[in-house]
């Protein structure tokens, strides 16, 4: 009996170690990302390009196309050319490169084309949206940090509320660990982020609360989407590149969805180089 009671100890120890790894990785990666976002320009574009290529490679690994040489070459070259174009403010050619690359995969991919094509589209969306939102010289950095903090708030609030409260599952067939309590906790912390920006004078309270609610919800849907893709192919983590978090896809799934929607919202209210203003000024 004593052995049975002692059995859960290694599991608890492993969970504690994993949590510490998550915290340590976040304490390094989050300030680094914000610092590079502050610098902007070529530094942010270079980081975005490298991350987008990483996202694409992880996607191919999940869907079983990582050994398709033509897919690898077309996808990585597309993202590289797109990133370089955006780095030098050539938005039109960058968009054209992304479109041609996605079209090329749709025609040439040997693996199931819908998955390889959608993977490149996903990575290109992350790259383009991340750079476009930062282009605004006055509001770009603030808007980007707002999106990042909303997504991080959604993740952190969901993690702690889900673990401490538990309760009914959100979508057990897709993500068995996510709960409604976690979803609400993530939403609440994201709303506090929006409120904090408003109180700091970066915008009006009601619009920023609405924006935080929408982006938090979309972020959580992006997380569920990535979980559904992994479950479809029987994969637990997209990779193990980030200690305690898994892969880039595991860490950035919510961000990709949120920043893409943020750019669309900003575009409806501003110009291509005024997306940040469109988000922050109502």
Tab-separated table of C-alpha atoms in Angstrom:
chain	number	residue	atom	x	y	z
A	1	UNK	CA	0.000	0.000	0.000
A	2	UNK	CA	2.800	2.426	0.847
A	3	UNK	CA	4.275	1.939	-2.623
A	4	UNK	CA	0.907	2.749	-4.232
A	5	UNK	CA	0.595	5.961	-2.242
A	6	UNK	CA	4.109	7.021	-3.175
A	7	UNK	CA	3.631	6.389	-6.904
A	8	UNK	CA	2.165	9.790	-7.837
A	9	UNK	CA	5.224	11.623	-6.454
A	10	UNK	CA	7.326	11.363	-9.650
A	11	UNK	CA	4.356	12.595	-11.688
A	12	UNK	CA	3.922	15.604	-9.406
A	13	UNK	CA	7.665	16.263	-9.521
A	14	UNK	CA	7.633	16.125	-13.320
A	15	UNK	CA	4.675	18.521	-13.445
A	16	UNK	CA	6.465	20.961	-11.145
A	17	UNK	CA	9.636	20.766	-13.250
A	18	UNK	CA	7.641	21.353	-16.420
A	19	UNK	CA	5.972	24.416	-14.871
A	20	UNK	CA	9.342	25.864	-13.870
A	21	UNK	CA	10.622	25.293	-17.407
A	22	UNK	CA	7.588	27.111	-18.800
A	23	UNK	CA	8.159	30.079	-16.497
A	24	UNK	CA	11.892	30.236	-17.237
A	25	UNK	CA	11.331	30.072	-20.990
A	26	UNK	CA	8.654	32.772	-20.808
A	27	UNK	CA	10.886	35.063	-18.747
A	28	UNK	CA	13.522	34.853	-21.482
A	29	UNK	CA	11.386	34.807	-24.629
A	30	UNK	CA	8.775	37.451	-23.751
A	31	UNK	CA	11.208	40.334	-22.978
A	32	UNK	CA	13.341	39.353	-25.972
A	33	UNK	CA	10.340	39.480	-28.309
A	34	UNK	CA	9.231	42.857	-26.938
A	35	UNK	CA	12.772	44.272	-27.194
A	36	UNK	CA	13.075	43.221	-30.848
A	37	UNK	CA	9.568	44.531	-31.535
A	38	UNK	CA	10.656	47.868	-30.068
A	39	UNK	CA	13.646	48.016	-32.399
A	40	UNK	CA	11.343	47.157	-35.284
A	41	UNK	CA	12.573	47.486	-38.865
A	42	UNK	CA	14.911	44.813	-40.160
A	43	UNK	CA	15.338	43.194	-36.724
A	44	UNK	CA	11.624	42.516	-36.289
A	45	UNK	CA	11.297	41.427	-39.934
A	46	UNK	CA	14.247	39.031	-39.556
A	47	UNK	CA	12.758	37.507	-36.400
A	48	UNK	CA	9.349	37.216	-38.069
A	49	UNK	CA	10.875	35.487	-41.097
A	50	UNK	CA	12.831	33.006	-38.988
A	51	UNK	CA	9.779	32.206	-36.868
A	52	UNK	CA	7.549	31.824	-39.933
A	53	UNK	CA	9.975	29.325	-41.476
A	54	UNK	CA	10.008	27.459	-38.160
A	55	UNK	CA	6.202	27.387	-38.088
A	56	UNK	CA	6.118	26.010	-41.624
A	57	UNK	CA	8.663	23.292	-40.883
A	58	UNK	CA	6.756	22.218	-37.760
A	59	UNK	CA	3.509	22.154	-39.733
A	60	UNK	CA	5.109	19.883	-42.359
A	61	UNK	CA	6.355	17.606	-39.593
A	62	UNK	CA	2.844	17.330	-38.163
A	63	UNK	CA	1.153	16.540	-41.485
A	64	UNK	CA	3.859	14.094	-42.597
A	65	UNK	CA	5.347	16.187	-45.413
A	66	UNK	CA	8.697	17.057	-43.842
A	67	UNK	CA	10.610	14.887	-46.335
A	68	UNK	CA	9.022	16.374	-49.444
A	69	UNK	CA	11.992	18.300	-50.856
A	70	UNK	CA	9.987	20.377	-53.325
A	71	UNK	CA	7.562	21.463	-50.632
A	72	UNK	CA	10.432	22.397	-48.308
A	73	UNK	CA	12.235	24.447	-50.954
A	74	UNK	CA	9.153	26.247	-52.270
A	75	UNK	CA	7.826	27.020	-48.797
A	76	UNK	CA	11.077	28.219	-47.222
A	77	UNK	CA	12.060	30.305	-50.267
A	78	UNK	CA	8.603	31.862	-50.341
A	79	UNK	CA	8.815	32.935	-46.711
A	80	UNK	CA	12.381	34.166	-47.114
A	81	UNK	CA	11.545	36.297	-50.163
A	82	UNK	CA	8.369	37.558	-48.490
A	83	UNK	CA	10.284	38.499	-45.342
A	84	UNK	CA	13.033	40.286	-47.270
A	85	UNK	CA	10.419	42.204	-49.247
A	86	UNK	CA	8.686	43.338	-46.075
A	87	UNK	CA	12.062	44.163	-44.526
A	88	UNK	CA	12.622	46.733	-47.264
A	89	UNK	CA	9.025	48.040	-47.249
A	90	UNK	CA	8.146	46.265	-50.512
A	91	UNK	CA	4.730	45.125	-49.361
A	92	UNK	CA	3.301	44.491	-52.827
A	93	UNK	CA	6.118	42.212	-54.025
A	94	UNK	CA	6.091	40.447	-50.650
A	95	UNK	CA	2.371	39.701	-50.969
A	96	UNK	CA	2.907	38.515	-54.548
A	97	UNK	CA	5.713	36.187	-53.431
A	98	UNK	CA	3.441	34.686	-50.762
A	99	UNK	CA	0.611	34.190	-53.261
A	100	UNK	CA	2.901	32.580	-55.850
A	101	UNK	CA	4.419	30.292	-53.238
A	102	UNK	CA	1.061	29.094	-51.956
A	103	UNK	CA	-0.103	28.610	-55.547
A	104	UNK	CA	3.065	26.678	-56.341
A	105	UNK	CA	2.489	24.283	-53.474
A	106	UNK	CA	-1.104	23.790	-54.519
A	107	UNK	CA	0.126	22.628	-57.932
A	108	UNK	CA	3.371	20.802	-57.118
A	109	UNK	CA	2.993	19.327	-53.644
A	110	UNK	CA	3.202	15.518	-53.597
A	111	UNK	CA	1.715	15.171	-50.128
A	112	UNK	CA	-1.974	16.003	-49.515
A	113	UNK	CA	-1.994	19.445	-51.058
A	114	UNK	CA	-4.584	21.031	-48.826
A	115	UNK	CA	-2.372	20.465	-45.782
A	116	UNK	CA	0.945	21.637	-47.234
A	117	UNK	CA	-0.705	24.612	-48.918
A	118	UNK	CA	-2.580	25.611	-45.776
A	119	UNK	CA	0.639	25.295	-43.772
A	120	UNK	CA	2.446	27.774	-45.990
A	121	UNK	CA	-0.558	30.084	-45.918
A	122	UNK	CA	-0.598	29.878	-42.126
A	123	UNK	CA	3.101	30.720	-41.799
A	124	UNK	CA	2.890	33.510	-44.392
A	125	UNK	CA	-0.091	35.010	-42.567
A	126	UNK	CA	1.872	35.055	-39.302
A	127	UNK	CA	4.822	36.739	-41.026
A	128	UNK	CA	2.879	39.350	-42.980
A	129	UNK	CA	0.512	40.313	-40.161
A	130	UNK	CA	3.327	40.611	-37.594
A	131	UNK	CA	5.280	43.010	-39.789
A	132	UNK	CA	2.343	45.026	-41.132
A	133	UNK	CA	1.052	45.867	-37.658
A	134	UNK	CA	4.514	47.157	-36.686
A	135	UNK	CA	4.862	49.409	-39.754
A	136	UNK	CA	2.846	52.218	-38.162
A	137	UNK	CA	5.592	54.603	-36.963
A	138	UNK	CA	3.433	56.138	-34.220
A	139	UNK	CA	1.210	53.338	-32.936
A	140	UNK	CA	2.779	50.169	-34.367
A	141	UNK	CA	4.815	49.130	-31.337
A	142	UNK	CA	1.995	49.887	-28.879
A	143	UNK	CA	-0.554	47.981	-30.960
A	144	UNK	CA	1.767	44.999	-31.331
A	145	UNK	CA	2.501	44.869	-27.605
A	146	UNK	CA	-1.232	45.100	-26.908
A	147	UNK	CA	-1.874	42.057	-29.097
A	148	UNK	CA	0.999	40.150	-27.507
A	149	UNK	CA	-0.147	40.905	-23.954
A	150	UNK	CA	-3.759	40.008	-24.738
A	151	UNK	CA	-2.635	36.644	-26.126
A	152	UNK	CA	-0.275	36.033	-23.225
A	153	UNK	CA	-2.969	37.075	-20.771
A	154	UNK	CA	-5.372	34.656	-22.410
A	155	UNK	CA	-2.828	31.830	-22.120
A	156	UNK	CA	-1.828	32.597	-18.527
A	157	UNK	CA	-5.377	33.182	-17.299
A	158	UNK	CA	-6.545	30.018	-19.023
A	159	UNK	CA	-3.713	27.953	-17.582
A	160	UNK	CA	-4.221	28.959	-13.949
A	161	UNK	CA	-8.018	29.112	-14.004
A	162	UNK	CA	-8.219	25.765	-15.746
A	163	UNK	CA	-5.883	24.071	-13.299
A	164	UNK	CA	-7.289	25.640	-10.132
A	165	UNK	CA	-11.015	25.531	-10.946
A	166	UNK	CA	-11.353	22.695	-13.444
A	167	UNK	CA	-14.932	21.790	-14.289
A	168	UNK	CA	-16.597	21.018	-17.633
A	169	UNK	CA	-14.362	20.548	-20.643
A	170	UNK	CA	-14.420	23.126	-23.422
A	171	UNK	CA	-14.054	20.732	-26.363
A	172	UNK	CA	-12.848	17.354	-25.096
A	173	UNK	CA	-12.657	15.701	-28.512
A	174	UNK	CA	-10.110	18.275	-29.694
A	175	UNK	CA	-8.346	19.357	-26.486
A	176	UNK	CA	-9.113	17.168	-23.440
A	177	UNK	CA	-7.390	19.465	-20.922
A	178	UNK	CA	-9.076	22.772	-21.780
A	179	UNK	CA	-12.049	23.779	-19.639
A	180	UNK	CA	-14.716	26.462	-19.731
A	181	UNK	CA	-13.224	27.865	-16.534
A	182	UNK	CA	-9.887	28.229	-18.309
A	183	UNK	CA	-11.512	29.949	-21.279
A	184	UNK	CA	-13.275	32.426	-18.998
A	185	UNK	CA	-10.129	32.969	-16.922
A	186	UNK	CA	-8.168	33.760	-20.074
A	187	UNK	CA	-10.860	36.180	-21.212
A	188	UNK	CA	-10.897	37.970	-17.850
A	189	UNK	CA	-7.129	38.473	-17.771
A	190	UNK	CA	-7.187	39.728	-21.365
A	191	UNK	CA	-9.880	42.244	-20.435
A	192	UNK	CA	-7.641	43.460	-17.616
A	193	UNK	CA	-4.869	43.982	-20.181
A	194	UNK	CA	-7.205	46.083	-22.311
A	195	UNK	CA	-8.331	48.036	-19.259
A	196	UNK	CA	-4.718	48.646	-18.257
A	197	UNK	CA	-3.890	50.114	-21.672
A	198	UNK	CA	-6.942	52.369	-21.468
A	199	UNK	CA	-6.072	53.592	-17.966
A	200	UNK	CA	-2.526	54.255	-19.155
A	201	UNK	CA	-3.918	56.599	-21.790
A	202	UNK	CA	-3.430	54.458	-24.902
A	203	UNK	CA	-7.087	54.475	-25.923
A	204	UNK	CA	-10.689	54.547	-24.770
A	205	UNK	CA	-11.937	52.007	-22.237
A	206	UNK	CA	-14.904	50.485	-24.064
A	207	UNK	CA	-13.232	49.998	-27.470
A	208	UNK	CA	-10.126	48.473	-25.896
A	209	UNK	CA	-12.236	46.131	-23.754
A	210	UNK	CA	-14.144	45.039	-26.844
A	211	UNK	CA	-10.911	44.557	-28.769
A	212	UNK	CA	-9.411	42.535	-25.911
A	213	UNK	CA	-12.498	40.319	-25.736
A	214	UNK	CA	-12.503	39.659	-29.478
A	215	UNK	CA	-8.774	38.987	-29.724
A	216	UNK	CA	-8.799	36.748	-26.634
A	217	UNK	CA	-11.643	34.689	-28.084
A	218	UNK	CA	-9.924	34.392	-31.462
A	219	UNK	CA	-6.654	33.512	-29.746
A	220	UNK	CA	-8.333	30.632	-27.935
A	221	UNK	CA	-9.946	29.489	-31.183
A	222	UNK	CA	-6.514	29.546	-32.817
A	223	UNK	CA	-5.233	27.339	-30.006
A	224	UNK	CA	-8.102	24.902	-30.557
A	225	UNK	CA	-7.473	24.905	-34.307
A	226	UNK	CA	-3.857	23.858	-33.830
A	227	UNK	CA	-4.960	21.193	-31.334
A	228	UNK	CA	-7.433	19.862	-33.901
A	229	UNK	CA	-4.715	19.641	-36.565
A	230	UNK	CA	-2.368	17.780	-34.190
A	231	UNK	CA	-5.149	15.418	-33.125
A	232	UNK	CA	-6.001	14.773	-36.782
A	233	UNK	CA	-2.444	13.500	-37.314
A	234	UNK	CA	-1.924	11.948	-33.866
A	235	UNK	CA	0.755	14.397	-32.711
A	236	UNK	CA	1.099	15.684	-29.149
A	237	UNK	CA	3.590	18.569	-29.590
A	238	UNK	CA	4.641	20.286	-32.802
A	239	UNK	CA	8.270	20.022	-31.609
A	240	UNK	CA	10.334	20.423	-28.419
A	241	UNK	CA	12.226	23.568	-29.363
A	242	UNK	CA	10.871	25.620	-26.423
A	243	UNK	CA	11.436	24.042	-22.982
A	244	UNK	CA	8.154	23.401	-21.195
A	245	UNK	CA	6.058	24.730	-24.085
A	246	UNK	CA	6.647	22.359	-26.988
A	247	UNK	CA	7.122	23.896	-30.405
A	248	UNK	CA	6.613	27.257	-32.080
A	249	UNK	CA	3.152	26.218	-33.240
A	250	UNK	CA	2.233	25.225	-29.689
A	251	UNK	CA	3.358	28.613	-28.412
A	252	UNK	CA	2.168	30.885	-31.223
A	253	UNK	CA	-1.092	29.316	-32.391
A	254	UNK	CA	-3.211	31.862	-30.516
A	255	UNK	CA	-0.961	34.758	-31.511
A	256	UNK	CA	-1.188	33.960	-35.224
A	257	UNK	CA	-4.980	34.043	-35.138
A	258	UNK	CA	-5.099	37.186	-32.989
A	259	UNK	CA	-2.543	39.240	-34.934
A	260	UNK	CA	-4.150	38.312	-38.260
A	261	UNK	CA	-7.548	39.547	-37.033
A	262	UNK	CA	-5.958	42.640	-35.470
A	263	UNK	CA	-4.459	43.580	-38.833
A	264	UNK	CA	-7.822	43.132	-40.557
A	265	UNK	CA	-9.508	45.339	-37.953
A	266	UNK	CA	-6.784	47.947	-38.269
A	267	UNK	CA	-7.057	47.942	-42.056
A	268	UNK	CA	-10.792	48.602	-41.925
A	269	UNK	CA	-10.083	51.764	-39.938
A	270	UNK	CA	-6.751	52.924	-41.362
A	271	UNK	CA	-4.188	52.676	-44.129
A	272	UNK	CA	-1.598	49.945	-44.729
A	273	UNK	CA	0.993	51.894	-42.729
A	274	UNK	CA	-1.574	53.016	-40.146
A	275	UNK	CA	-2.868	49.687	-38.876
A	276	UNK	CA	-1.701	50.412	-35.343
A	277	UNK	CA	-3.590	53.699	-35.297
A	278	UNK	CA	-6.684	51.918	-36.582
A	279	UNK	CA	-6.538	49.572	-33.610
A	280	UNK	CA	-5.689	52.069	-30.882
A	281	UNK	CA	-7.558	55.254	-31.843
A	282	UNK	CA	-11.354	55.062	-31.824
